[in-house]
Amino acid sequence: MRKKMIYVLLLVLLILTAIALAFKKVFERLDEKVESTDTNTVPAQASILYVPTSSNDSSLQAKISELENLTEIALTAGENIGFGKVVAIQNGTVYLFDPTDEDMYNLAIGIAKTSAVSGNLIRVALAGKINGFTGLEPNQTYYATIAGGMSIDDPESGMLRSVGIAISSSELLIDFSQKIEL
């Protein structure tokens, strides 16, 4: 059982590593934007996922325990956005993600950790865990729906884009690994 849990944790670490690498370019482009924002309004945080140098790395367990604090960024909302909405990042601005909009297929996506009115800063999680949801179905994969929504039902058109796996009724582990054009 312990060995299986270690494999699951390593799998989660590998998935998050892949996500962090995918967003490396986003961080590079948005770094100047984040540094120039008013951090008194919303603190900007962008952590890089730790990649172990070997499977015997003694700090691996410590890094796994930090997963809930990984990878979030503060950007300007391009429209009114509520907590928990799936968002797309385009030119440093955050919009509600729509899997039926082909222009959004290749944009970086995240999940809103705060609510924001258009023109104000919003915190967006790109990886890790998000708390504060209600009514999630544990162990279910959630997919992006129109207007930044999430559902356990596969969409019938547009893009099948996973956003996370519910680990409790209030917590979602971000997982953007599935991306299939329907």
XYZ file of N, CA and C in Angstrom:
546
model
N 0.833 -1.196 0.000
C 0.000 0.000 0.000
C 0.875 1.257 0.000
N 1.925 1.236 0.835
C 2.821 2.391 0.917
C 3.533 2.604 -0.416
N 3.939 1.512 -1.046
C 4.626 1.608 -2.330
C 3.689 2.202 -3.392
N 2.419 1.795 -3.343
C 1.435 2.318 -4.294
C 1.232 3.819 -4.077
N 1.205 4.252 -2.804
C 1.021 5.669 -2.520
C 2.222 6.472 -3.031
N 3.412 5.913 -2.880
C 4.602 6.601 -3.387
C 4.523 6.749 -4.901
N 4.063 5.684 -5.588
C 3.915 5.768 -7.042
C 2.882 6.817 -7.433
N 1.794 6.887 -6.696
C 0.761 7.894 -6.990
C 1.331 9.289 -6.780
N 2.065 9.495 -5.682
C 2.657 10.805 -5.432
C 3.670 11.171 -6.510
N 4.459 10.193 -6.947
C 5.414 10.456 -8.022
C 4.698 10.781 -9.324
N 3.582 10.089 -9.590
C 2.803 10.377 -10.790
C 2.252 11.800 -10.741
N 1.732 12.200 -9.587
C 1.232 13.563 -9.426
C 2.368 14.559 -9.634
N 3.530 14.257 -9.087
C 4.687 15.132 -9.260
C 5.079 15.238 -10.728
N 5.054 14.122 -11.448
C 5.386 14.157 -12.874
C 4.380 14.983 -13.669
N 3.108 14.833 -13.349
C 2.073 15.610 -14.045
C 2.280 17.097 -13.780
N 2.529 17.441 -12.527
C 2.730 18.848 -12.195
C 4.012 19.388 -12.805
N 5.030 18.542 -12.934
C 6.261 18.956 -13.598
C 5.981 19.300 -15.055
N 5.199 18.437 -15.711
C 4.851 18.695 -17.110
C 4.071 19.997 -17.254
N 3.159 20.260 -16.332
C 2.382 21.501 -16.366
C 3.301 22.702 -16.170
N 4.214 22.594 -15.207
C 5.129 23.710 -14.943
C 5.992 24.017 -16.159
N 6.462 22.972 -16.827
C 7.280 23.193 -18.016
C 6.462 23.814 -19.142
N 5.207 23.397 -19.253
C 4.342 23.956 -20.297
C 4.086 25.445 -20.070
N 4.039 25.850 -18.822
C 3.766 27.245 -18.514
C 5.028 28.086 -18.372
N 6.181 27.499 -18.609
C 7.435 28.242 -18.484
C 7.435 29.468 -19.393
N 6.979 29.285 -20.629
C 6.941 30.420 -21.552
C 5.959 31.479 -21.085
N 4.839 31.043 -20.500
C 3.860 31.998 -19.993
C 4.496 32.846 -18.899
N 5.238 32.196 -17.993
C 5.889 32.927 -16.916
C 6.905 33.913 -17.457
N 7.670 33.506 -18.472
C 8.681 34.387 -19.026
C 8.046 35.632 -19.621
N 6.935 35.454 -20.347
C 6.278 36.596 -20.980
C 5.551 37.471 -19.972
N 5.021 36.857 -18.924
C 4.209 37.603 -17.979
C 4.997 38.132 -16.794
N 6.256 37.758 -16.692
C 7.064 38.166 -15.559
C 7.111 39.684 -15.418
N 7.341 40.389 -16.505
C 7.389 41.846 -16.455
C 6.041 42.427 -16.071
N 4.961 41.839 -16.585
C 3.616 42.324 -16.281
C 3.310 42.181 -14.791
N 3.658 41.033 -14.222
C 3.400 40.790 -12.808
C 4.228 41.725 -11.938
N 5.499 41.940 -12.288
C 6.357 42.813 -11.497
C 5.871 44.254 -11.518
N 5.198 44.651 -12.587
C 4.738 46.032 -12.685
C 3.357 46.245 -12.084
N 2.684 45.179 -11.636
C 1.350 45.337 -11.049
C 1.456 45.799 -9.610
N 0.367 46.335 -9.105
C 0.300 46.789 -7.723
C 0.135 45.574 -6.821
N 1.216 45.105 -6.227
C 1.163 43.897 -5.410
C 0.517 44.140 -4.058
N 0.173 45.370 -3.730
C -0.569 45.616 -2.498
C -2.016 45.195 -2.647
N -2.510 45.164 -3.877
C -3.883 44.772 -4.117
C -4.033 43.256 -4.077
N -3.234 42.555 -4.860
C -3.246 41.099 -4.892
C -1.804 40.628 -4.991
N -1.340 39.847 -4.021
C 0.040 39.390 -4.103
C 0.229 38.422 -5.249
N 1.265 38.646 -6.054
C 1.570 37.747 -7.158
C 2.544 36.694 -6.673
N 2.242 35.444 -6.966
C 3.129 34.352 -6.620
C 3.280 33.474 -7.836
N 4.486 33.105 -8.147
C 4.730 32.166 -9.229
C 5.887 31.282 -8.802
N 5.575 30.080 -8.388
C 6.595 29.147 -7.946
C 6.882 28.175 -9.074
N 8.136 27.802 -9.192
C 8.514 26.812 -10.189
C 8.528 25.452 -9.518
N 7.944 24.495 -10.155
C 7.885 23.147 -9.617
C 9.284 22.566 -9.511
N 9.578 21.941 -8.397
C 10.866 21.317 -8.135
C 10.975 20.017 -8.919
N 12.068 19.817 -9.604
C 12.309 18.584 -10.339
C 13.455 17.853 -9.642
N 13.178 16.653 -9.057
C 14.233 15.947 -8.329
C 15.343 15.493 -9.265
N 16.573 15.442 -8.734
C 17.710 15.000 -9.534
C 17.832 13.486 -9.555
N 17.207 12.809 -8.599
C 17.191 11.352 -8.593
C 16.011 10.870 -7.767
N 15.683 9.587 -7.903
C 14.565 9.050 -7.144
C 14.899 8.930 -5.666
N 16.165 9.061 -5.285
C 16.575 8.985 -3.885
C 16.721 10.365 -3.256
N 16.243 11.386 -3.923
C 16.373 12.754 -3.445
C 15.658 12.892 -2.099
N 16.404 13.256 -1.062
C 15.853 13.314 0.291
C 14.829 14.427 0.474
N 14.849 15.447 -0.360
C 13.901 16.547 -0.199
C 12.631 16.356 -1.026
N 12.509 15.215 -1.693
C 11.339 14.973 -2.537
C 10.048 15.036 -1.729
N 10.005 14.386 -0.576
C 8.789 14.384 0.233
C 8.428 15.790 0.692
N 9.430 16.580 1.060
C 9.170 17.954 1.476
C 8.585 18.763 0.325
N 9.079 18.545 -0.886
C 8.567 19.278 -2.040
C 7.143 18.833 -2.382
N 6.852 17.550 -2.230
C 5.494 17.072 -2.500
C 4.503 17.744 -1.558
N 4.891 17.956 -0.306
C 3.991 18.589 0.659
C 3.735 20.057 0.334
N 4.555 20.666 -0.514
C 4.371 22.061 -0.897
C 3.445 22.231 -2.100
N 2.898 21.144 -2.638
C 2.119 21.216 -3.872
C 0.971 22.207 -3.808
N 0.329 22.350 -2.653
C -0.811 23.249 -2.598
C -0.415 24.717 -2.696
N 0.868 25.028 -2.607
C 1.321 26.411 -2.706
C 1.966 26.724 -4.049
N 1.825 25.852 -5.005
C 2.515 26.017 -6.277
C 1.756 26.866 -7.277
N 2.484 27.591 -8.031
C 2.134 28.172 -9.298
C 0.808 28.914 -9.352
N 0.855 30.129 -8.923
C -0.272 31.032 -9.150
C 0.293 32.366 -9.573
N -0.534 33.137 -10.256
C -0.062 34.401 -10.802
C -1.197 35.418 -10.727
N -0.866 36.678 -10.635
C -1.861 37.752 -10.613
C -1.798 38.504 -11.930
N -2.945 38.619 -12.589
C -3.046 39.312 -13.872
C -4.313 40.164 -13.888
N -4.499 40.927 -14.945
C -5.680 41.769 -15.089
C -6.823 40.974 -15.704
N -8.002 41.086 -15.103
C -9.199 40.432 -15.639
C -9.702 41.239 -16.833
N -9.980 40.555 -17.947
C -10.508 41.208 -19.135
C -12.022 41.288 -19.137
N -12.636 40.640 -18.142
C -14.086 40.657 -17.965
C -14.366 40.276 -16.510
N -15.610 40.351 -16.069
C -15.954 39.958 -14.709
C -15.785 38.447 -14.586
N -15.044 38.005 -13.580
C -14.728 36.590 -13.402
C -14.923 36.224 -11.937
N -15.593 35.110 -11.694
C -15.834 34.646 -10.334
C -14.854 33.568 -9.912
N -14.782 33.327 -8.611
C -13.922 32.285 -8.053
C -14.242 30.931 -8.695
N -13.190 30.160 -8.952
C -13.357 28.801 -9.438
C -13.643 28.677 -10.914
N -13.692 29.777 -11.628
C -13.953 29.723 -13.063
C -12.686 29.331 -13.817
N -12.862 28.569 -14.888
C -11.751 28.196 -15.756
C -11.477 29.403 -16.647
N -10.218 29.824 -16.692
C -9.869 31.038 -17.423
C -8.758 30.776 -18.432
N -8.720 31.607 -19.453
C -7.663 31.577 -20.463
C -6.847 32.854 -20.310
N -5.555 32.731 -20.563
C -4.655 33.880 -20.453
C -4.207 34.261 -21.855
N -4.556 35.490 -22.253
C -4.209 35.971 -23.587
C -3.581 37.346 -23.460
N -2.329 37.467 -23.891
C -1.602 38.738 -23.856
C -1.612 39.365 -22.460
N -1.459 38.547 -21.423
C -1.393 39.056 -20.060
C -2.725 39.418 -19.449
N -3.803 39.100 -20.122
C -5.145 39.392 -19.626
C -5.910 38.087 -19.479
N -6.769 38.018 -18.469
C -7.503 36.802 -18.142
C -8.955 36.916 -18.611
N -9.408 35.874 -19.309
C -10.783 35.804 -19.809
C -11.393 34.458 -19.419
N -12.722 34.383 -19.369
C -13.390 33.111 -19.127
C -13.085 32.172 -20.290
N -12.704 30.945 -19.979
C -12.381 29.954 -21.009
C -13.662 29.397 -21.611
N -13.657 29.211 -22.919
C -14.787 28.622 -23.635
C -14.248 27.536 -24.554
N -14.506 26.260 -24.244
C -13.956 25.170 -25.049
C -14.560 25.066 -26.452
N -15.573 25.878 -26.747
C -16.137 25.880 -28.101
C -15.536 26.985 -28.965
N -14.687 27.834 -28.387
C -14.054 28.934 -29.102
C -12.671 28.491 -29.582
N -12.525 28.255 -30.879
C -11.264 27.756 -31.429
C -10.089 28.688 -31.164
N -10.333 29.982 -31.001
C -9.253 30.922 -30.710
C -8.640 30.686 -29.331
N -9.333 29.961 -28.456
C -8.841 29.700 -27.105
C -8.162 28.342 -26.967
N -8.183 27.521 -28.005
C -7.673 26.149 -27.908
C -6.232 26.069 -27.438
N -5.393 26.971 -27.865
C -3.971 26.873 -27.547
C -3.497 27.897 -26.523
N -4.431 28.540 -25.848
C -4.049 29.500 -24.812
C -3.751 28.770 -23.508
N -2.904 29.358 -22.703
C -2.662 28.844 -21.359
C -3.950 29.022 -20.556
N -4.278 28.019 -19.756
C -5.473 28.146 -18.931
C -5.136 27.923 -17.469
N -6.020 28.407 -16.616
C -5.872 28.264 -15.179
C -7.244 28.321 -14.541
N -7.266 28.400 -13.216
C -8.518 28.478 -12.477
C -8.450 29.697 -11.560
N -9.500 30.517 -11.597
C -9.545 31.744 -10.795
C -9.566 31.410 -9.309
N -8.595 31.940 -8.562
C -8.553 31.748 -7.107
C -9.274 32.865 -6.378
N -9.542 33.951 -7.087
C -10.294 35.071 -6.529
C -11.310 35.515 -7.573
N -12.208 36.381 -7.180
C -13.134 37.008 -8.119
C -12.571 38.373 -8.491
N -12.943 38.864 -9.661
C -12.478 40.193 -10.062
C -13.444 40.803 -11.066
N -13.534 42.115 -10.999
C -14.287 42.888 -11.970
C -13.315 43.240 -13.091
N -13.813 43.347 -14.296
C -12.983 43.681 -15.453
C -12.068 44.874 -15.149
N -10.788 44.712 -15.468
C -9.810 45.763 -15.247
C -9.052 45.644 -13.936
N -9.532 44.815 -13.016
C -8.852 44.616 -11.731
C -8.008 43.350 -11.770
N -7.134 43.217 -10.780
C -6.283 42.043 -10.702
C -7.056 40.826 -10.223
N -6.665 39.674 -10.749
C -7.240 38.401 -10.351
C -6.112 37.404 -10.171
N -6.222 36.567 -9.146
C -5.229 35.520 -8.916
C -5.676 34.265 -9.644
N -4.752 33.686 -10.414
C -5.045 32.508 -11.221
C -4.092 31.391 -10.822
N -4.652 30.232 -10.492
C -3.851 29.047 -10.176
C -3.584 28.295 -11.476
N -2.320 27.929 -11.679
C -1.933 27.194 -12.873
C -1.632 25.731 -12.575
N -1.403 25.413 -11.318
C -1.124 24.037 -10.891
C -1.350 23.954 -9.399
N -1.409 22.739 -8.871
C -1.570 22.531 -7.434
C -3.012 22.273 -7.061
N -3.355 22.575 -5.810
C -4.706 22.366 -5.291
C -5.391 23.700 -5.072
N -6.712 23.702 -5.240
C -7.521 24.880 -4.933
C -8.604 24.438 -3.953
N -8.727 25.173 -2.855
C -9.770 24.936 -1.857
C -10.863 25.980 -2.008
N -12.052 25.674 -1.500
C -13.119 26.664 -1.467
C -14.312 26.342 -2.341
N -14.257 25.245 -3.065
C -15.408 24.839 -3.871
C -16.470 24.222 -2.961
N -17.663 24.075 -3.467
C -18.701 23.323 -2.774
C -19.331 22.365 -3.766
N -19.657 21.179 -3.301
C -20.394 20.230 -4.125
C -19.601 19.454 -5.161
N -18.275 19.483 -5.083
C -17.503 18.667 -6.023
C -17.717 17.190 -5.694
N -17.641 16.344 -6.716
C -17.763 14.909 -6.517
C -16.361 14.306 -6.443
N -15.941 13.856 -5.251
C -14.582 13.329 -5.082
C -14.256 12.221 -6.089
N -12.995 12.232 -6.529
C -12.442 11.249 -7.474
C -13.007 11.375 -8.884
N -13.678 12.462 -9.181
C -14.219 12.692 -10.521
C -13.333 13.705 -11.253
N -13.146 13.481 -12.551
C -12.425 14.430 -13.392
C -13.412 15.491 -13.864
N -12.998 16.748 -13.782
C -13.830 17.861 -14.233
C -13.276 18.408 -15.544
N -14.191 18.814 -16.427
C -13.850 19.323 -17.750
C -14.372 20.752 -17.897
N -13.688 21.532 -18.718
C -14.102 22.913 -18.978
C -15.405 22.922 -19.772
N -16.289 23.839 -19.393
C -17.527 24.067 -20.136
C -17.581 25.548 -20.508
N -18.628 25.951 -21.220
C -18.711 27.349 -21.660
C -18.764 28.299 -20.464
N -18.371 29.521 -20.702
C -18.387 30.604 -19.713
C -17.541 30.283 -18.482
N -16.458 29.516 -18.667
C -15.555 29.240 -17.556
C -16.047 28.204 -16.570
N -17.091 27.481 -16.936
C -17.649 26.482 -16.019
C -16.871 25.178 -16.020
N -17.265 24.286 -15.108
C -16.676 22.952 -15.004
C -17.798 21.939 -14.825
N -17.573 20.745 -15.378
C -18.568 19.682 -15.260
C -17.866 18.333 -15.326
N -18.483 17.311 -14.733
C -17.932 15.958 -14.852
C -18.375 15.315 -16.157
N -19.298 15.950 -16.870
C -19.781 15.431 -18.150
C -18.861 15.884 -19.282
N -18.533 14.951 -20.176
C -17.730 15.297 -21.356
C -18.526 16.240 -22.240
N -17.888 17.280 -22.775
C -18.593 18.154 -23.719
C -18.878 17.403 -25.016
N -19.913 17.825 -25.719
C -20.284 17.161 -26.972
C -19.626 17.794 -28.186
N -19.143 19.023 -28.033
C -18.493 19.692 -29.158
C -17.393 20.594 -28.625
N -16.578 21.107 -29.541
C -15.492 21.994 -29.155
C -14.273 21.208 -28.746
N -13.814 21.414 -27.519
C -12.612 20.751 -27.027
C -12.892 20.098 -25.685
N -12.426 18.858 -25.550
C -12.437 18.176 -24.265
C -11.175 18.640 -23.548
N -11.331 19.432 -22.509
C -10.178 19.985 -21.791
C -10.365 19.713 -20.311
N -9.561 18.795 -19.772
C -9.646 18.514 -18.343
C -9.117 19.710 -17.576
N -9.708 19.951 -16.404
C -9.236 21.047 -15.556
C -8.781 20.545 -14.191
N -9.241 19.356 -13.788
C -8.796 18.855 -12.500
C -9.564 17.651 -12.031
N -9.089 17.130 -10.915
C -9.700 15.973 -10.274
C -10.103 16.396 -8.871
N -11.365 16.166 -8.521
C -11.833 16.518 -7.178
C -11.223 15.551 -6.171
N -10.555 16.104 -5.166
C -9.994 15.242 -4.132
C -10.854 15.279 -2.872
N -11.831 16.171 -2.862
C -12.861 16.206 -1.819
C -14.006 17.048 -2.387
N -15.032 17.270 -1.592
C -16.152 18.083 -2.077
C -15.787 19.555 -2.189
N -14.630 19.948 -1.611
C -14.237 21.356 -1.646
C -12.855 21.607 -2.259
N -12.125 20.544 -2.649
C -10.772 20.707 -3.179
C -10.637 20.096 -4.568
N -9.938 20.813 -5.439
C -9.677 20.354 -6.796
C -8.176 20.341 -7.023
N -7.649 19.221 -7.511
C -6.249 19.123 -7.905
C -6.204 19.432 -9.398
N -5.554 20.522 -9.760
C -5.525 20.968 -11.152
C -4.825 19.937 -12.027
N -5.452 19.632 -13.173
C -4.891 18.685 -14.140
C -5.401 19.079 -15.527
N -4.564 19.781 -16.277
C -4.932 20.220 -17.620
C -4.401 19.253 -18.683
N -4.095 18.017 -18.325
C -3.402 17.097 -19.231
C -4.233 16.626 -20.424
N -5.555 16.552 -20.280
C -6.368 16.106 -21.416
C -6.798 17.302 -22.257
N -6.464 17.240 -23.529
C -6.788 18.321 -24.458
C -7.063 17.671 -25.807
N -8.339 17.448 -26.112
C -8.710 16.731 -27.331
C -9.771 17.548 -28.082
N -9.484 17.875 -29.320
C -10.462 18.599 -30.138
C -11.533 17.608 -30.593
N -12.802 17.963 -30.340
C -13.916 17.063 -30.708
C -14.449 17.354 -32.092
